[in-house]
Amino acid sequence: MEISYTQALEKLKQYGQEHILRYYDELEEAGKEELLRQIAETDFSVLDSLKQKDKGVPKGKITPLGAMELTEIEADREHYYQIGMQAIRAGKVGAVLLAGGMGTRLGSDEPKGVYNIGITKEVYIFERLIVNLLEVVRQADTWIPLFVMTSDKNHDATVRFLAAHDFFGYKAEYVHFFQQEMAPAAGYDGRIYMESKSRMSTSPNGNGGWYISMKNTGVLRKAKQYGVEWLNVFAVDNVLQRIADPVFVGAVIENQCSVGSKVVRKNAPDEKVGVMCLEDGRPSIVEYYELTKELMNAKNEKGEPAYNFGVILNYLFKESALQEMLEKKLPLHVVEKKIPYMDREGNLVKPEEPNGYKFESLVLDMIHEMDSCLPFEVVRGKEFAPIKNKTGVDSVESARALLTENGVEL
Ligand code: UTP
């Protein structure tokens, strides 16, 4: 897509972003072209969501949604396992690793998956995920296609790292990378930051973009060629999670749901996880910061907390149910983050504290677009070890302790 300087200026004026062309005259030809191309490709309408940022994303009427609990799963484990295995062996299940995030809380410049969590030896986050998936591959005696979402910021480093480690034993031809889209990042004054004189600061547009990006990059077609009907989407940072878990797959298929969501019982009413619910009668997730005191303390007919099952970003979507998503726009979340930017002297600054907004769509908002969802309980200590921070809650330290408890040598 090409536009002229005048067209670019016109586009920027609509959003009060003319400063983006401030250094245009100083740039070499290549820099000029780069900047005009970026302006042409950028969707500035994300800035409109700043006007509503304090209102949050509107919610409908929230009511409880029960989960399939451990005892119920245990009673039918073998049955679900067989159904799930059958689907996996028939090539109907694909795995989608969401690895496009910037992992700013962890504070490493590398993609999160290349982080070494080992103590006496090297143990990488990507490695733990692949080893877990390989267990199912071995049981099924079939390769499961693995689609890896990266972003402009970490694509090359991710591909290079996995190739250098021989995909930790995964067969390379079953690993397909695709890049998500980027969104501009703005300061608190709503002006888009510059990363250099010829580039606006951008950040990945949130993990909700995975399906559209699979479609736009052509990997969805590849998935269909394998015969994939179910996509197990999972986060890069839960090093204990089971991927393409046959029991989970079987339970979702058997219950004829459009999506399944792995959930854990909350460890405290105010734990910072999104919880499963119904919103205006459709499945949905309330984020922890949207959970009112009233909902937090509500009880179900068994006298247990009514909103007690937290999501762990491991969902199994029926692909055919997602196609309608392509026509819909997911809500945009305005998130405060640390955004690297170029200062007035032309130096790149990496702030220590959040200095502006990123615009993200979230996979959890896709749940509300589905007509039915099976929340599927898993044992927290066995399947939930997220790494968000270096120390403290959900950190390298806490994940190491959980991995050790599960017999993983570090
Ligand atoms: P997080 O919100 O924890 O990831 O995303 P983040 O943005 O990388 O981390 P912080 O907040 O900056 O520390 C959960 C999952 O979604 C993926 C992440 O890679 C992680 O697996 N994700 C997030 C994407 O794939 N793309 C995005 O744009 C954002």
Coordinates of C-alpha atoms and ligand atoms in Angstrom, one line a residue:
M1 CA 0.0 0.0 0.0
E2 CA 1.5 3.3 -1.0
I3 CA 0.4 6.9 -0.2
S4 CA 1.9 10.3 -0.8
Y5 CA 3.1 12.7 1.8
T6 CA -0.1 14.8 1.4
Q7 CA -2.4 11.8 1.8
A8 CA -0.4 10.7 4.9
L9 CA -0.7 14.2 6.4
E10 CA -4.5 14.1 5.7
K11 CA -4.8 10.8 7.4
L12 CA -2.8 11.9 10.4
K13 CA -4.8 15.2 10.7
Q14 CA -8.0 13.2 11.3
Y15 CA -6.5 11.9 14.5
G16 CA -4.4 14.9 15.5
Q17 CA -1.1 13.0 14.9
E18 CA 0.7 15.3 12.5
H19 CA 3.8 15.2 14.7
I20 CA 4.6 11.8 13.2
L21 CA 5.9 13.6 10.1
R22 CA 8.0 16.0 12.1
Y23 CA 11.3 14.6 10.9
Y24 CA 10.2 13.7 7.4
D25 CA 12.3 16.3 5.6
E26 CA 15.4 15.0 7.4
L27 CA 15.0 11.4 6.3
E28 CA 16.8 9.6 3.4
E29 CA 14.5 8.3 0.7
A30 CA 14.3 4.8 2.3
G31 CA 13.2 6.3 5.6
K32 CA 10.6 8.5 3.9
E33 CA 9.2 5.4 2.2
E34 CA 9.2 3.4 5.4
L35 CA 7.3 6.0 7.3
L36 CA 4.7 6.6 4.6
R37 CA 4.2 2.9 4.3
Q38 CA 3.7 2.5 8.1
I39 CA 1.2 5.4 8.1
A40 CA -0.7 3.8 5.2
E41 CA -0.9 0.5 7.0
T42 CA -1.8 1.7 10.4
D43 CA -5.3 1.7 11.7
F44 CA -5.4 4.9 13.8
S45 CA -9.0 4.4 14.8
V46 CA -7.7 2.4 17.8
L47 CA -7.1 5.8 19.3
D48 CA -10.9 6.4 19.5
S49 CA -10.9 3.8 22.3
L50 CA -9.0 6.3 24.5
K51 CA -12.2 8.4 24.8
Q52 CA -13.9 5.5 26.5
K53 CA -11.0 4.0 28.4
D54 CA -12.2 4.8 31.9
K55 CA -15.6 3.2 31.2
G56 CA -13.9 -0.1 30.4
V57 CA -15.6 -2.6 28.1
P58 CA -19.4 -2.7 28.7
K59 CA -20.7 -5.8 30.4
G60 CA -24.2 -7.3 30.3
K61 CA -26.0 -9.1 33.1
I62 CA -23.6 -11.5 34.8
T63 CA -24.9 -14.9 36.1
P64 CA -22.9 -18.0 37.2
L65 CA -21.7 -20.7 34.8
G66 CA -20.8 -24.0 36.4
A67 CA -17.8 -26.0 35.5
M68 CA -17.2 -29.7 34.8
E69 CA -15.5 -30.4 38.1
L70 CA -12.7 -32.8 38.9
T71 CA -14.8 -35.6 40.3
E72 CA -17.1 -35.6 37.3
I73 CA -14.1 -35.6 34.9
E74 CA -12.5 -38.5 36.9
A75 CA -15.6 -40.6 36.6
D76 CA -15.5 -40.4 32.8
R77 CA -11.8 -39.9 32.2
E78 CA -11.3 -43.0 30.1
H79 CA -14.3 -42.3 27.9
Y80 CA -13.3 -38.7 27.2
Y81 CA -9.7 -39.8 26.7
Q82 CA -10.8 -42.2 23.9
I83 CA -12.9 -39.6 22.2
G84 CA -10.1 -37.0 22.4
M85 CA -7.5 -39.5 21.1
Q86 CA -9.6 -40.4 18.2
A87 CA -9.9 -36.8 17.2
I88 CA -6.2 -36.2 17.6
R89 CA -5.3 -39.3 15.6
A90 CA -7.7 -38.2 12.8
G91 CA -5.7 -34.9 12.6
K92 CA -8.6 -32.9 13.9
V93 CA -6.7 -31.1 16.6
G94 CA -4.2 -28.3 16.1
A95 CA -2.3 -26.3 18.8
V96 CA -1.8 -22.6 18.7
L97 CA 0.9 -21.1 20.8
L98 CA 0.4 -17.4 21.5
A99 CA 3.9 -16.1 21.7
G100 CA 3.5 -12.6 20.2
G101 CA 3.5 -10.7 23.5
M102 CA 6.3 -8.5 24.7
G103 CA 6.6 -10.0 28.2
T104 CA 7.4 -6.6 29.6
R105 CA 6.8 -7.7 33.2
L106 CA 9.5 -10.4 33.0
G107 CA 11.9 -7.7 31.7
S108 CA 13.9 -9.6 29.2
D109 CA 14.7 -8.2 25.8
E110 CA 14.3 -11.7 24.3
P111 CA 11.0 -13.5 23.5
K112 CA 9.5 -14.9 26.6
G113 CA 9.8 -18.5 25.4
V114 CA 13.6 -18.4 25.1
Y115 CA 13.9 -17.6 28.8
N116 CA 16.0 -20.1 30.7
I117 CA 14.3 -21.2 33.9
G118 CA 16.8 -23.9 34.7
I119 CA 19.0 -23.9 37.8
T120 CA 21.6 -26.6 37.2
K121 CA 21.0 -27.0 33.5
E122 CA 19.3 -25.1 30.7
V123 CA 15.5 -25.5 30.7
Y124 CA 13.7 -23.1 28.4
I125 CA 10.1 -22.0 28.6
F126 CA 9.5 -23.1 24.9
E127 CA 11.2 -26.4 25.8
R128 CA 8.8 -27.1 28.6
L129 CA 5.7 -26.5 26.4
I130 CA 7.0 -28.7 23.6
V131 CA 8.0 -31.5 25.9
N132 CA 4.4 -31.5 27.3
L133 CA 2.9 -31.5 23.8
L134 CA 5.3 -34.3 22.8
E135 CA 3.8 -36.6 25.5
V136 CA 0.5 -36.5 23.6
V137 CA 2.2 -36.9 20.3
R138 CA 3.8 -40.1 21.5
Q139 CA 0.6 -41.5 23.0
A140 CA -1.3 -40.7 19.8
D141 CA 1.6 -41.7 17.6
T142 CA 0.6 -38.8 15.4
W143 CA 2.1 -35.3 15.0
I144 CA -0.1 -32.5 16.0
P145 CA 0.3 -29.3 13.9
L146 CA 1.7 -26.5 16.0
F147 CA 1.0 -23.0 14.9
V148 CA 3.2 -20.4 16.6
M149 CA 2.0 -16.8 16.7
T150 CA 4.8 -14.2 16.9
S151 CA 5.0 -10.5 16.3
D152 CA 7.1 -8.1 14.3
K153 CA 9.1 -7.5 17.5
N154 CA 10.1 -11.1 18.2
H155 CA 9.5 -13.2 15.1
D156 CA 13.1 -13.6 13.9
A157 CA 14.5 -14.3 17.4
T158 CA 11.8 -16.9 18.0
V159 CA 12.3 -18.8 14.7
R160 CA 16.1 -18.6 15.1
F161 CA 16.0 -20.0 18.6
L162 CA 13.6 -22.8 18.0
A163 CA 15.5 -23.9 14.8
A164 CA 18.8 -23.7 16.7
H165 CA 17.4 -26.1 19.3
D166 CA 15.9 -28.5 16.7
F167 CA 12.5 -27.5 17.9
F168 CA 13.2 -29.5 21.1
G169 CA 12.4 -32.7 19.3
Y170 CA 9.3 -31.5 17.5
K171 CA 9.2 -32.4 13.8
A172 CA 9.9 -29.1 12.0
E173 CA 7.5 -29.6 9.2
Y174 CA 4.6 -29.6 11.7
V175 CA 5.6 -26.2 13.1
H176 CA 4.1 -23.2 11.4
F177 CA 4.9 -19.6 12.3
F178 CA 2.6 -16.7 11.7
Q179 CA 2.8 -13.0 12.7
Q180 CA 0.1 -11.1 14.4
E181 CA -0.7 -7.5 13.5
M182 CA 0.7 -4.5 15.3
A183 CA -1.0 -1.4 16.7
P184 CA 0.5 2.1 17.4
A185 CA 1.3 2.9 21.0
A186 CA 0.5 6.3 22.5
G187 CA 1.6 8.5 25.4
Y188 CA -0.8 9.6 28.1
D189 CA -1.6 12.7 26.0
G190 CA -2.9 10.4 23.2
R191 CA 0.0 11.2 20.8
I192 CA 1.6 8.2 19.2
Y193 CA 5.2 7.8 20.3
M194 CA 8.0 7.6 17.7
E195 CA 10.5 4.8 17.9
S196 CA 12.9 6.5 15.5
K197 CA 12.5 9.4 13.1
S198 CA 11.1 7.0 10.5
R199 CA 9.0 4.7 12.6
M200 CA 6.1 5.1 15.0
S201 CA 6.2 3.0 18.2
T202 CA 4.1 -0.1 17.8
S203 CA 3.2 -3.1 19.9
P204 CA 1.5 -6.4 19.1
N205 CA -2.3 -5.9 18.9
G206 CA -3.2 -8.3 21.7
N207 CA -3.7 -12.1 21.8
G208 CA -7.3 -11.7 20.5
G209 CA -5.9 -11.2 17.0
W210 CA -4.7 -14.8 16.6
Y211 CA -7.6 -16.2 14.5
I212 CA -7.7 -13.3 12.1
S213 CA -4.0 -13.4 11.7
M214 CA -4.1 -17.1 11.1
K215 CA -6.6 -16.4 8.3
N216 CA -4.7 -13.4 6.9
T217 CA -1.3 -15.1 6.8
G218 CA -2.6 -18.3 5.2
V219 CA -1.8 -20.7 8.0
L220 CA -5.5 -21.3 8.6
R221 CA -5.7 -22.8 5.2
K222 CA -2.8 -25.0 6.1
A223 CA -4.6 -26.1 9.3
K224 CA -7.6 -27.0 7.2
Q225 CA -5.4 -29.0 4.9
Y226 CA -4.5 -31.1 7.9
G227 CA -8.2 -31.6 8.6
V228 CA -8.1 -29.5 11.8
E229 CA -11.5 -28.9 13.3
W230 CA -10.4 -27.9 16.8
L231 CA -7.8 -25.3 17.8
N232 CA -6.2 -25.5 21.3
V233 CA -5.0 -22.0 22.0
F234 CA -2.6 -21.5 24.8
A235 CA -0.2 -18.9 26.4
V236 CA 3.5 -19.1 26.2
D237 CA 4.0 -18.7 29.9
N238 CA 2.3 -21.5 31.7
V239 CA 5.1 -24.1 31.9
L240 CA 3.0 -26.8 33.4
Q241 CA 0.0 -26.8 31.1
R242 CA -1.2 -29.8 29.1
I243 CA -1.6 -29.0 25.4
A244 CA -4.0 -31.0 23.2
D245 CA -5.0 -32.9 26.4
P246 CA -7.1 -35.8 25.1
V247 CA -9.4 -35.8 28.1
F248 CA -10.2 -32.1 27.7
V249 CA -10.7 -32.5 23.9
G250 CA -13.0 -35.5 24.4
A251 CA -15.1 -33.7 27.1
V252 CA -15.6 -30.7 24.8
I253 CA -16.5 -32.8 21.8
E254 CA -18.8 -35.1 23.9
N255 CA -20.6 -32.1 25.3
Q256 CA -21.1 -30.5 21.9
C257 CA -19.6 -27.2 23.0
S258 CA -18.2 -24.5 20.6
V259 CA -15.4 -23.9 23.0
G260 CA -13.8 -25.4 26.1
S261 CA -11.9 -23.5 28.7
K262 CA -9.5 -25.0 31.2
V263 CA -10.1 -23.5 34.6
V264 CA -8.7 -23.7 38.1
R265 CA -10.5 -23.2 41.4
K266 CA -9.6 -19.8 42.7
N267 CA -7.3 -19.8 45.7
A268 CA -9.0 -16.6 47.2
P269 CA -12.1 -14.7 46.3
D270 CA -10.0 -11.7 45.2
E271 CA -7.4 -13.7 43.3
K272 CA -6.4 -11.8 40.1
V273 CA -7.7 -14.1 37.5
G274 CA -10.7 -13.7 35.1
V275 CA -13.6 -16.0 36.0
M276 CA -16.1 -17.9 33.9
C277 CA -19.7 -16.7 33.9
L278 CA -22.7 -16.1 31.7
E279 CA -23.2 -12.6 30.3
D280 CA -26.7 -12.0 29.1
G281 CA -27.1 -15.8 28.9
R282 CA -23.9 -16.4 26.8
P283 CA -20.6 -17.7 28.0
S284 CA -18.2 -14.9 29.1
I285 CA -15.3 -14.0 31.4
V286 CA -15.3 -11.3 34.0
E287 CA -11.8 -9.9 34.5
Y288 CA -10.8 -9.7 38.2
Y289 CA -10.8 -5.9 38.1
E290 CA -14.4 -6.0 36.9
L291 CA -15.6 -8.4 39.6
T292 CA -17.7 -6.5 42.1
K293 CA -17.7 -7.3 45.8
E294 CA -21.3 -8.6 45.3
L295 CA -20.2 -11.1 42.6
M296 CA -17.1 -12.0 44.6
N297 CA -19.2 -13.1 47.5
A298 CA -22.1 -14.6 45.6
K299 CA -22.9 -18.2 46.4
N300 CA -24.4 -20.9 44.1
E301 CA -27.1 -23.4 45.2
K302 CA -24.4 -25.7 46.7
G303 CA -23.4 -22.8 49.0
E304 CA -20.0 -22.5 47.2
P305 CA -18.7 -19.3 45.6
A306 CA -20.6 -18.8 42.4
Y307 CA -17.7 -17.3 40.4
N308 CA -15.0 -19.6 41.5
F309 CA -13.4 -20.9 38.3
G310 CA -10.5 -18.9 37.0
V311 CA -9.3 -19.1 33.4
I312 CA -5.7 -20.1 32.6
L313 CA -5.6 -19.1 28.9
N314 CA -6.0 -22.6 27.5
Y315 CA -9.0 -22.9 25.3
L316 CA -10.2 -25.4 22.7
F317 CA -12.1 -23.6 20.0
K318 CA -14.3 -25.4 17.4
E319 CA -12.9 -23.8 14.2
S320 CA -16.2 -23.7 12.4
A321 CA -17.7 -21.6 15.2
L322 CA -14.9 -19.0 14.8
Q323 CA -15.6 -18.1 11.2
E324 CA -18.3 -15.6 12.2
M325 CA -15.6 -13.9 14.2
L326 CA -14.0 -12.6 11.0
E327 CA -16.9 -10.2 10.6
K328 CA -16.9 -9.0 14.1
K329 CA -14.7 -6.5 15.9
L330 CA -13.6 -7.5 19.4
P331 CA -13.6 -4.8 22.0
L332 CA -10.3 -3.0 22.3
H333 CA -8.6 -2.8 25.7
V334 CA -6.5 0.2 26.5
V335 CA -3.6 -1.1 28.6
E336 CA -1.0 1.0 30.4
K337 CA 2.5 -0.3 29.5
K338 CA 6.1 0.7 29.2
I339 CA 6.6 1.9 25.7
P340 CA 10.1 2.5 24.3
Y341 CA 10.3 5.9 22.5
M342 CA 12.6 8.4 20.9
D343 CA 13.1 11.6 23.0
R344 CA 13.6 15.1 21.5
E345 CA 17.4 14.5 21.2
G346 CA 16.7 11.4 19.1
N347 CA 17.8 8.9 21.7
L348 CA 15.7 5.7 22.3
V349 CA 14.4 5.6 25.8
K350 CA 13.3 2.4 27.6
P351 CA 11.2 3.6 30.4
E352 CA 11.2 1.9 33.8
E353 CA 7.6 2.7 34.5
P354 CA 4.5 2.6 32.3
N355 CA 4.4 5.8 30.2
G356 CA 1.4 5.3 27.9
Y357 CA -1.2 3.1 26.3
K358 CA -1.2 0.0 24.1
F359 CA -4.3 -1.2 22.3
E360 CA -5.1 -4.9 22.6
S361 CA -7.9 -7.2 21.8
L362 CA -8.1 -10.3 24.0
V363 CA -8.8 -13.9 23.4
L364 CA -11.1 -14.0 26.4
D365 CA -13.5 -11.7 24.6
M366 CA -13.9 -14.4 21.9
I367 CA -15.6 -16.6 24.5
H368 CA -18.6 -14.3 24.5
E369 CA -19.0 -14.8 20.8
M370 CA -19.4 -18.6 21.2
D371 CA -22.9 -20.0 21.9
S372 CA -21.7 -22.6 24.4
C373 CA -18.6 -23.1 26.6
L374 CA -17.4 -26.0 28.8
P375 CA -15.3 -24.7 31.7
F376 CA -13.2 -27.8 32.5
E377 CA -11.5 -27.9 35.9
V378 CA -7.9 -28.9 36.2
V379 CA -5.7 -29.4 39.2
R380 CA -4.0 -26.1 39.9
G381 CA -0.7 -27.6 41.2
K382 CA -0.4 -29.8 38.2
E383 CA -1.4 -27.5 35.3
F384 CA -0.9 -23.9 36.3
A385 CA 2.5 -22.4 36.6
P386 CA 2.4 -19.0 34.8
I387 CA 5.5 -16.9 34.5
K388 CA 4.7 -13.2 34.4
N389 CA 7.3 -11.7 36.7
K390 CA 10.9 -12.5 37.8
T391 CA 10.0 -12.9 41.5
G392 CA 6.9 -13.2 43.7
V393 CA 3.5 -14.1 42.4
D394 CA 3.4 -15.9 39.0
S395 CA 7.1 -15.7 38.6
V396 CA 10.2 -17.6 37.6
E397 CA 10.6 -18.5 41.2
S398 CA 7.0 -19.8 41.8
A399 CA 7.1 -21.7 38.5
R400 CA 10.4 -23.4 39.4
A401 CA 8.9 -24.5 42.7
L402 CA 5.8 -26.0 41.0
L403 CA 7.9 -27.7 38.3
T404 CA 10.1 -29.3 41.0
E405 CA 7.0 -30.5 42.8
N406 CA 5.9 -32.1 39.6
G407 CA 9.2 -33.9 39.2
V408 CA 10.8 -31.7 36.5
E409 CA 14.5 -31.4 36.9
L410 CA 15.8 -27.9 36.7
Ligands
UTP1 P1 0.2 -11.4 28.6 O1 -0.7 -10.3 28.7 O2 0.6 -12.0 29.9 O3 1.6 -11.1 27.9 O4 -0.3 -12.4 27.5 P2 2.5 -9.9 27.6 O5 1.8 -8.8 27.0 O6 3.6 -10.6 26.8 O7 3.1 -9.6 29.0 P3 3.4 -8.3 29.8 O8 2.0 -7.8 30.3 O9 4.0 -7.3 28.8 O10 4.3 -8.7 30.9 C1 -0.7 -13.7 27.7 C2 -0.3 -14.5 26.4 O11 -0.8 -13.8 25.3 C3 0.3 -13.7 24.4 C4 1.6 -13.7 25.3 O12 2.7 -14.0 24.5 C5 1.2 -14.7 26.3 O13 1.3 -16.0 25.8 N1 0.2 -12.4 23.6 C6 -0.1 -11.2 24.3 C7 0.3 -12.4 22.3 O14 0.5 -13.5 21.7 N2 0.1 -11.3 21.6 C8 -0.1 -10.1 22.2 O15 -0.3 -9.1 21.5 C9 -0.2 -10.1 23.6

